[in-house]
Every structure is written in C-alpha cells, then in structure tokens.
Coordinates of C-alpha atoms in Angstrom, one line a residue:
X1 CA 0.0 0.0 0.0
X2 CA 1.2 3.8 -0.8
X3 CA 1.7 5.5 2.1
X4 CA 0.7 9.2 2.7
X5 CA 3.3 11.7 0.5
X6 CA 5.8 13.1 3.2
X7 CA 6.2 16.7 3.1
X8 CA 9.2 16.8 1.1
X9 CA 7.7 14.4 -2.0
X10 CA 4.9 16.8 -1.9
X11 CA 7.0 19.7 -2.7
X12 CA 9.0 17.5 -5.2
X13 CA 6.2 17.0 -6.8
X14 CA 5.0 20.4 -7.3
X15 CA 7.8 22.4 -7.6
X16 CA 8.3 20.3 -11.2
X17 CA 5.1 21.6 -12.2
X18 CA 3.6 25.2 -13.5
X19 CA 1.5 27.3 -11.1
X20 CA -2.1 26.3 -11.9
X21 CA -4.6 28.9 -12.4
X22 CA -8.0 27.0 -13.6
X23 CA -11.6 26.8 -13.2
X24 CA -14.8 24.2 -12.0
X25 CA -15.6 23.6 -15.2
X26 CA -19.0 22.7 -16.4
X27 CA -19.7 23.3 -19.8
X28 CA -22.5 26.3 -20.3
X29 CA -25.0 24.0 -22.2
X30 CA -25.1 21.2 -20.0
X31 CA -26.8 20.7 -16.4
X32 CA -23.6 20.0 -13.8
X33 CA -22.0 18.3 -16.9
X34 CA -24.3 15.4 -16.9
X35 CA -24.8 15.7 -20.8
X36 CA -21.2 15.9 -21.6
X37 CA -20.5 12.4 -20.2
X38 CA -23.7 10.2 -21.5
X39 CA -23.5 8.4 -25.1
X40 CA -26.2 9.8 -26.7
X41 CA -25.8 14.0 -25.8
X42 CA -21.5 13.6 -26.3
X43 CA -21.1 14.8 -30.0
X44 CA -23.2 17.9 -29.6
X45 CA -22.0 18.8 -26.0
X46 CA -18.3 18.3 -27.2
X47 CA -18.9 21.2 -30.2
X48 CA -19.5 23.8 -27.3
X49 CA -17.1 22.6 -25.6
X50 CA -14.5 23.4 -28.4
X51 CA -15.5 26.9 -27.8
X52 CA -15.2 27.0 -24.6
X53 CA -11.4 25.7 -24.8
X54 CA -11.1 28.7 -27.2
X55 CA -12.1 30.7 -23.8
X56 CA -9.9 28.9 -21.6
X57 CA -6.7 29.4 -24.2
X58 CA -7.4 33.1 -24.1
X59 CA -7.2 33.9 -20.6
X60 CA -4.4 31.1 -20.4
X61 CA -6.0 28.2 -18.0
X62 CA -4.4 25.2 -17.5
X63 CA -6.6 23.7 -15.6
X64 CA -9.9 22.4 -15.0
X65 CA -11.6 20.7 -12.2
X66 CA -15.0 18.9 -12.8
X67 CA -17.2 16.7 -10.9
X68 CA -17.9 13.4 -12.4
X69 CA -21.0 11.6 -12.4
X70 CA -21.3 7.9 -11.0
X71 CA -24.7 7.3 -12.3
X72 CA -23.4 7.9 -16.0
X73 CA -20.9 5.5 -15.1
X74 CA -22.7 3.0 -13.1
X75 CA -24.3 2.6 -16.4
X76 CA -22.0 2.9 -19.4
X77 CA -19.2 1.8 -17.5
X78 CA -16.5 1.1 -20.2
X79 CA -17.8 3.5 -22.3
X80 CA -17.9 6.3 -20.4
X81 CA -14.2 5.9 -19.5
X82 CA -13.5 6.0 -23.0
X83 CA -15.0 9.6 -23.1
X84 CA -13.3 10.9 -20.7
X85 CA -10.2 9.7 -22.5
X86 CA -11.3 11.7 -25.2
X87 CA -12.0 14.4 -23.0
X88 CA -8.9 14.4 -21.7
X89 CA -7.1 14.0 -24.8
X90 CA -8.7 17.2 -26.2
X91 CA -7.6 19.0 -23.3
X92 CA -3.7 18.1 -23.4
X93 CA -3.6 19.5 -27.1
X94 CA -4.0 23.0 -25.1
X95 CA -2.0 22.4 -22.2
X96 CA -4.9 21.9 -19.7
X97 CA -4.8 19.3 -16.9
X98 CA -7.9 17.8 -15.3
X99 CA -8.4 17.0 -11.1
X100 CA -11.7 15.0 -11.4
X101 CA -13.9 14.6 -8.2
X102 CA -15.1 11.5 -7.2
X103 CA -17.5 11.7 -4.2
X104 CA -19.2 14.4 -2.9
X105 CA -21.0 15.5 1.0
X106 CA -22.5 18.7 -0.8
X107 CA -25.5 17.2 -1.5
X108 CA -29.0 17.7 -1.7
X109 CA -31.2 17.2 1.9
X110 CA -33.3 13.7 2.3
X111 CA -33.0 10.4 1.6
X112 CA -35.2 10.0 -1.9
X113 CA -37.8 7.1 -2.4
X114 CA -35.8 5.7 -4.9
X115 CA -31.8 4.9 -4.1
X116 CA -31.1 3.4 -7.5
X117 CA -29.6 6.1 -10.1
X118 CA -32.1 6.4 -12.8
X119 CA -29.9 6.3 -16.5
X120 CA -29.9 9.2 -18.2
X121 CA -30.7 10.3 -21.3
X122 CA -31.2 13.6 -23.5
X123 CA -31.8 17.1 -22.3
X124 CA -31.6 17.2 -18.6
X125 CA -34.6 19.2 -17.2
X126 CA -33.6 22.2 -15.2
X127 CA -35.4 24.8 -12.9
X128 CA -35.3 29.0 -14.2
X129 CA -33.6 31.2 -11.0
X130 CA -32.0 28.7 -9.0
X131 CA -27.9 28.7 -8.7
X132 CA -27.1 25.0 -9.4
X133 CA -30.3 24.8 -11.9
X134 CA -32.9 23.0 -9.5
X135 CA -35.0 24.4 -7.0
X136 CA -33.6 21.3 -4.2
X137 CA -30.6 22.2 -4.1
X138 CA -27.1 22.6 -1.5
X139 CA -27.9 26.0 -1.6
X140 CA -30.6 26.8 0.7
X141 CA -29.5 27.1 4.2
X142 CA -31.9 24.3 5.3
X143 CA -30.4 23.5 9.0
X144 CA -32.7 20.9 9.8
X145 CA -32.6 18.2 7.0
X146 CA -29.4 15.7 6.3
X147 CA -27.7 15.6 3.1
X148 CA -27.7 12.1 1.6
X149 CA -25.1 10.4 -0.6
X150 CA -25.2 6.4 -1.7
X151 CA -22.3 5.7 0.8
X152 CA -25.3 5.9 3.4
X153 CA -26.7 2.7 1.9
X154 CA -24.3 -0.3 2.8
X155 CA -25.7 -2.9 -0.7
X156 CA -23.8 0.2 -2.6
X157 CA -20.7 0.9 -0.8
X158 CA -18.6 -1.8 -2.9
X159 CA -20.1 -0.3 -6.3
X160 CA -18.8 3.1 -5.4
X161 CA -15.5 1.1 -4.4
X162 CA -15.3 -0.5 -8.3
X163 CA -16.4 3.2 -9.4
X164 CA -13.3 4.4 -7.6
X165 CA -11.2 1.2 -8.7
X166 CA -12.1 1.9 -12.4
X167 CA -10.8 5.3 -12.8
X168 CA -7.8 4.9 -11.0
X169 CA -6.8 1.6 -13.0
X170 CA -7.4 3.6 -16.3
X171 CA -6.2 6.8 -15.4
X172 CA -4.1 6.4 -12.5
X173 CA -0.5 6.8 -14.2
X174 CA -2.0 9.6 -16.7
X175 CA -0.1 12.8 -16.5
X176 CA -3.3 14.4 -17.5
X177 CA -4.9 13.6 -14.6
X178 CA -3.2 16.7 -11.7
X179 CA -4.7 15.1 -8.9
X180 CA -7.6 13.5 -7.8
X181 CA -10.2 15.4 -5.7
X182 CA -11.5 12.3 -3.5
X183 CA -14.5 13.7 -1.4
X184 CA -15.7 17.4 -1.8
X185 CA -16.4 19.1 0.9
X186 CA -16.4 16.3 3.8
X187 CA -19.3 17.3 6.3
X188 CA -21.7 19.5 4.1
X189 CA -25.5 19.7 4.2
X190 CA -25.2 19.3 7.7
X191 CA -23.7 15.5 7.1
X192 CA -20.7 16.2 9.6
X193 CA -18.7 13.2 10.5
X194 CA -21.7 11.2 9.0
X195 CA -18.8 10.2 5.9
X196 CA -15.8 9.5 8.2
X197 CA -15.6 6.1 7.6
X198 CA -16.2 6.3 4.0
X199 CA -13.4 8.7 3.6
X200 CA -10.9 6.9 5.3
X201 CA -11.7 4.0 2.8
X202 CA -11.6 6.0 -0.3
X203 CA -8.3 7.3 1.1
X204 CA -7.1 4.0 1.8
X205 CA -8.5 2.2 -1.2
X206 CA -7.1 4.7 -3.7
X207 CA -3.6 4.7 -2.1
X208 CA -3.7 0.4 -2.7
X209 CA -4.2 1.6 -6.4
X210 CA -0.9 3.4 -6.5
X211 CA -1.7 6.5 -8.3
X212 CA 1.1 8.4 -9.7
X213 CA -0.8 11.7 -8.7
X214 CA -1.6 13.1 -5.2
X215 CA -4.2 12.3 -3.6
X216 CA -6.4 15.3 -1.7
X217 CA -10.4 15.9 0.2
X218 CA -10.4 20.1 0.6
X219 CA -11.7 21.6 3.9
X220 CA -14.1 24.3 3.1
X221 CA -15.9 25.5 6.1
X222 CA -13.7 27.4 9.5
X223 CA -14.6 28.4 12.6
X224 CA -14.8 32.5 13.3
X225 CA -11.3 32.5 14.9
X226 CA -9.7 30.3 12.4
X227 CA -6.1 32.2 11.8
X228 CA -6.4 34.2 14.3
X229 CA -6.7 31.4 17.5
X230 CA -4.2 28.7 18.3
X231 CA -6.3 26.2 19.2
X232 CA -9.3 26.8 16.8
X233 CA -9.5 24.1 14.0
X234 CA -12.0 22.5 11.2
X235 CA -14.1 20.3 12.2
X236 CA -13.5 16.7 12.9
X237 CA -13.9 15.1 9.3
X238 CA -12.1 18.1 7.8
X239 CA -9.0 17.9 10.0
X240 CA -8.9 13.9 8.8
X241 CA -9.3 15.4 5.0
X242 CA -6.2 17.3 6.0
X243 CA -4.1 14.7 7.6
X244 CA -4.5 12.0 4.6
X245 CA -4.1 14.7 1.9
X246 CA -0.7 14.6 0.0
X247 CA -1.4 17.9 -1.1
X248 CA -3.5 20.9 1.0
X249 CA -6.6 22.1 -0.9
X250 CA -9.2 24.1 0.5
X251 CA -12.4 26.5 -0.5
X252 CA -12.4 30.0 0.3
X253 CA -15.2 32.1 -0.8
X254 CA -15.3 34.8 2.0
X255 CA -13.6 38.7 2.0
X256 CA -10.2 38.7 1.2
X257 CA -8.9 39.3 5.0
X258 CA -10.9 36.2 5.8
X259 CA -8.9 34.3 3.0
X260 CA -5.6 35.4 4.3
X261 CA -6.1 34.3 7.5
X262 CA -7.7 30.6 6.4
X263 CA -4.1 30.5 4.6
X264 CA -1.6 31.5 6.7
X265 CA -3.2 28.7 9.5
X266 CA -3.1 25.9 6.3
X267 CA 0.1 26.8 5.7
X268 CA 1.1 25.2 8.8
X269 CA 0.7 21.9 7.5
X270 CA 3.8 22.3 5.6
X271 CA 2.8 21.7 2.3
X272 CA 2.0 22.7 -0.9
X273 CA -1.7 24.2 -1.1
X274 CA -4.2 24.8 -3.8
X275 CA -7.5 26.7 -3.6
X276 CA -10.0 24.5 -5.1
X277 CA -12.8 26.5 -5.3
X278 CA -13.4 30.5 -5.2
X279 CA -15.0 33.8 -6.5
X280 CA -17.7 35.1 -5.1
X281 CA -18.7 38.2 -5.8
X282 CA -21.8 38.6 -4.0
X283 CA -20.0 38.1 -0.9
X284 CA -17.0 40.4 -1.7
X285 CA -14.3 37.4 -3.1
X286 CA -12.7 38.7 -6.2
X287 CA -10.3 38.3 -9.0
X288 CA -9.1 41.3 -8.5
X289 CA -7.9 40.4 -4.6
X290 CA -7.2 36.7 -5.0
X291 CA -5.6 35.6 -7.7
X292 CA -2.5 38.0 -7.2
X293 CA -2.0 36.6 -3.9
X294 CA -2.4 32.9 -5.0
X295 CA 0.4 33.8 -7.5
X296 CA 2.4 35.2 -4.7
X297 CA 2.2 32.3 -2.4
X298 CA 2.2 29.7 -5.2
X299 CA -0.6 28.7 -4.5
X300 CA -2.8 26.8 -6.9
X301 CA -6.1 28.4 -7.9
X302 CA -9.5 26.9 -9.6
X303 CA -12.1 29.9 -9.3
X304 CA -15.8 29.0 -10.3
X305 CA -17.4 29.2 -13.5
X306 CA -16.5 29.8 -17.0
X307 CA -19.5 30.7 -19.0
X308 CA -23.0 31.2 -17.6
X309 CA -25.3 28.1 -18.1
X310 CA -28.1 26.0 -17.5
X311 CA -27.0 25.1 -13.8
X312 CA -26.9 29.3 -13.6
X313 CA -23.5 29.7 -11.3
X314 CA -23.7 33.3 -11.7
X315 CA -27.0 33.4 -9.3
X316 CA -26.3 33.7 -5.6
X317 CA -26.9 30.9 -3.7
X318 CA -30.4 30.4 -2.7
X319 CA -30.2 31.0 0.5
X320 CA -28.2 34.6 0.0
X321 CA -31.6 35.8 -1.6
X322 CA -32.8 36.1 2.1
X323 CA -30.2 39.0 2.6
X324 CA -31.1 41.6 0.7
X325 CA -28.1 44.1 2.0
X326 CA -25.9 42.3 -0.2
X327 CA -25.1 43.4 -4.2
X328 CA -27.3 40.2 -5.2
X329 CA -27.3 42.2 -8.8
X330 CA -23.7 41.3 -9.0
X331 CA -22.8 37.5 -10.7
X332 CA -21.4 35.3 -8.0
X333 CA -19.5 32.7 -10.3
X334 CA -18.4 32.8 -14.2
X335 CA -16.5 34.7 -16.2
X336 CA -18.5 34.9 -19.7
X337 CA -22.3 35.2 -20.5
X338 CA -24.2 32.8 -22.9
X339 CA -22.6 34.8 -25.8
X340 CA -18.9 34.9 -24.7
X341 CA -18.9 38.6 -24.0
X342 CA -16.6 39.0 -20.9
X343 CA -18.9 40.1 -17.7
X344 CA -15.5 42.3 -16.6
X345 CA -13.1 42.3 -19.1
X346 CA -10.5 44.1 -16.3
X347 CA -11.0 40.4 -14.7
X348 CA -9.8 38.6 -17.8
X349 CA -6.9 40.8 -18.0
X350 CA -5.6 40.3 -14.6
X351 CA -6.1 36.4 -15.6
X352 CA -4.1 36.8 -18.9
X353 CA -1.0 38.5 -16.8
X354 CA -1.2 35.8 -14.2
X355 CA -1.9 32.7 -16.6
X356 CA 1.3 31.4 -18.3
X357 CA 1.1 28.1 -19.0
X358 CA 4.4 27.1 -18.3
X359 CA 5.8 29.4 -15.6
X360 CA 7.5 27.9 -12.6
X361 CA 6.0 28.0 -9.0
X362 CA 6.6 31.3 -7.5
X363 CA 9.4 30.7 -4.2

C-alpha cells in the first residue's frame, strides 16, 4: 500500500510543475455536466465545448476541475471511461490538466424514495432562477434536513469502491490527470462526520491503487477564529481530509482578510496548497484580490465558473436571496455570458498576466 506523501515528495512534486490557475468547469449547455458524459448528448456537447477551450486558451488556464458523475458510469461503465479519454485528450492539445472529483458531502437534503440512479438520457430538465439549476438544491440554508449520498446505503458501498477502482486503474498513471479530488467538501448539508468512515476507505483504497498523482479531500468551512486562535481548527472530518491529503486544498469564498487568514493557519501543514474553489462576488471574493495573492504564495487556484449556463453559477446561492443588503445584482460565479462577451473584461486581463502556461511555481 502507498503510504501518505511526506512533506518533502509533496513539494518535489509540485515544484516540477507550472503554477495552476483553472476553473470548475461545467460546460454552459449542460446541467452540472451530466450531458457531456452520456453516449447519446457527447457529440453535440463536445462542439460547445471546443468553444469554450477557445475561452480557456485566451485567458491562459491550465486547468480544470470537474465533478464526475457515477450514475453515468454506473451505467455505461467502459464507455464512459473511453470519453473521458477523449475528453482528456482534447484537453492536453491545449496544455490543460484535469483534477476530477469522485465523491461528494454537498449534496441535496433527504434520503429519496428511490436509491437506485435512474440512467440518463437527452436534455436534462432544469429549474429558471436557482444557482445550481434546481430548486432542491445545496444552496438553501436548510439546518434541519441531512444531506444524503449512496455511501449511506451499505448494498452500494462496494459499487462506489469499483467506481473508484475503475478510474484509477485507467487513469491512474496519466499525467493528464493533476490530482484527484477524492470527497468534496467532507461534512456539508449538515452531514458532519456522517462520511468519516467512508473517507478513510476512499483514502485507503485509492492509495492500494498506487496512483502516480496526489491524492487530496479540501476543507471548506472554518470556525470565526480560524487564523487568528491557536487552538481553533475544522471540524472533525475536515482535519482527517487534511491529515491523509498529500497535497492541501481548500475553499475560500469569503472577504479577502478572511482568505488570508484561512491560509496562513493551512500553511502550517507544511505543504504545498491549492485553492480549489473560489470567487464570489456577491459576498465580496474577487479576482481582483485573490488571484494576485495565489500567485504570490504559489498557490494553486481553480475559481468558479466559466461561461453562464443552465446550472446558472452566476446566481447567488439560494439562501443569500434572504439578505437583501448584499449586491445580489452582482454575478457570483463565471467569467463569460451565454454569448462569450466577458462580464468584466478588467477580470480577464488580470487572468491573462497571471496565466502562463508554463511558468515555474513562485518561491
């Protein structure tokens, strides 16, 4: 079995590689993605796509991160590895590496009536007005409700375990692959430590696979005196995220003193640290602020959003509609409407200066 990176592979590791400045990617036309993975949506999705690479070149990304989707899998198996092959292919011809998330806490509240994933097919229906494109969603501050994820349900833990084994057999030695992105945000929708145990398996599982890429579950949520308290610290399932990670990523979509101080506590883990998902706009988290500083610190950076879409990123959450003192006319996430015209071009500039492909780390 691979044991955890020590601090000194970590660096080794990415000290050979260029800073990364990349995005969440989900293509504008699809709903969270779901129609560029299945069989019979592909060759249509994958046109738009080709534009949006055109997007990504021009601001000089290198890197995407995406979310991929089991239930495509669970059904096309074979087949859907071979388009991501071809996804990733496409990708290397511009110089643009993928970290693909497997599992996932943020999650919508309730266990549903039916467990099984339901096959997919066409045009995934969508709701008008809601960030993430359905009106159940992550988004909407419910305290009371549990998030549910098919971990939960023992028949399918060893599916998700050959899910897991299947991409890292194919793409486990792929230099295309950055790194893989095991569990996103470990505790959301009020889950907590409900997926301990499952994360110390995908952890351990993955590492008996041998992956030549690092292997990383981002903590996203910090108590009020985080940075500023010796003894405050994430929350049980998010300090375990950090103490299997080979590499440090985190989310950070607060004011820009608020990110500062969630970095200079991470940085105490000694190694190298990537911010996995940011840019909030609503809430005062720019481009203008962050990505300067990421550079700086050599720190790897995957905002939100490319071009606005059906799953409508550039909405505030739901639940930030209930404060109306905030600039809820300004675009949270994305960087392009549905007709590529830049929402601030000043943005794209400051992306351009900062995004060379093949510039060292900074010291």
């Amino acid at each position: 079995m691979r044991e955890r990176w020590t601090e000194e592979q970590a660096w080794e590791w990415y000290k050979k590689r260029p800073w990364v400045m990349g995005i969440n990617y989900v293509p504008s036309i699809t709903l969270h993605g779901i129609e560029l993975w299945q069989e019979d949506t592909y060759p249509e999705v994958i046109e738009s796509v080709r534009r949006e690479f055109e997007l990504m070149e021009g601001i000089g990304l290198n890197g995407v991160r995406m979310f991929l989707p089991f239930s495509v899998w669970y059904y096309d198996r074979e087949k859907f590895l071979d388009r991501m092959e071809g996804f990733l292919e496409e990708l290397a011809e511009r110089g643009i590496t993928m970290m693909p998330v497997i599992f996932n806490d943020c999650v919508e509240f309730g266990r549903p009536a039916e467990i099984t994933p339901q096959k997919s097919h066409g045009w995934q229906k969508y709701d008008i007005g809601h960030h993430g494109g359905h009106k159940d969603n992550p988004f909407t501050g419910e305290q009371k409700k549990v998030g549910w994820c098919l971990w939960d349900e023992p028949e399918w833990r060893s599916v998700q375990e050959e899910y897991l084994t299947a991409l890292l057999k194919r793409f486990g030695k792929d230099e295309r692959i950055y790194a893989w992105d095991l569990w996103n945000e470990p505790g959301n929708s009020n889950r907590h430590d409900m997926s301990i145990p499952y994360l110390k398996r995908v952890f351990s599982l993955a590492r008996d696979l041998d992956p030549i890429q690092p292997l990383t579950a981002g903590v996203w949520s910090y108590p009020e005196d985080y940075g500023i308290s010796e003894k405050a610290d994430v929350e049980p399932i998010q300090r375990l995220a950090l103490d299997e990670s080979d590499i440090i990523t985190f989310h950070q979509y607060e004011k820009f003193e608020r990110v500062k101080r969630t970095v200079a506590q991470l940085k105490k883990e000694g190694r190298p640290m990537m911010n996995t998902e940011w840019l909030n706009r609503v809430q005062d988290n720019f481009i203008q602020d962050n990505l300067p500083f990421f550079y700086e610190e050599g720190i790897g950076s995957y905002s939100w959003g490319l071009v606005a879409g059906k799953s409508q990123h550039f909405l505030p959450w739901d639940e930030l509609w209930n404060h109306r003192e905030l600039p809820l006319n300004r675009w949270q996430h994305d960087l392009f409407d549905t007709f590529y015209t830049p929402y601030d071009e000043e943005e794209l500039k400051l992306m351009r200066k900062f995004g060379g492909k093949n510039e060292k780390i900074p010291e």
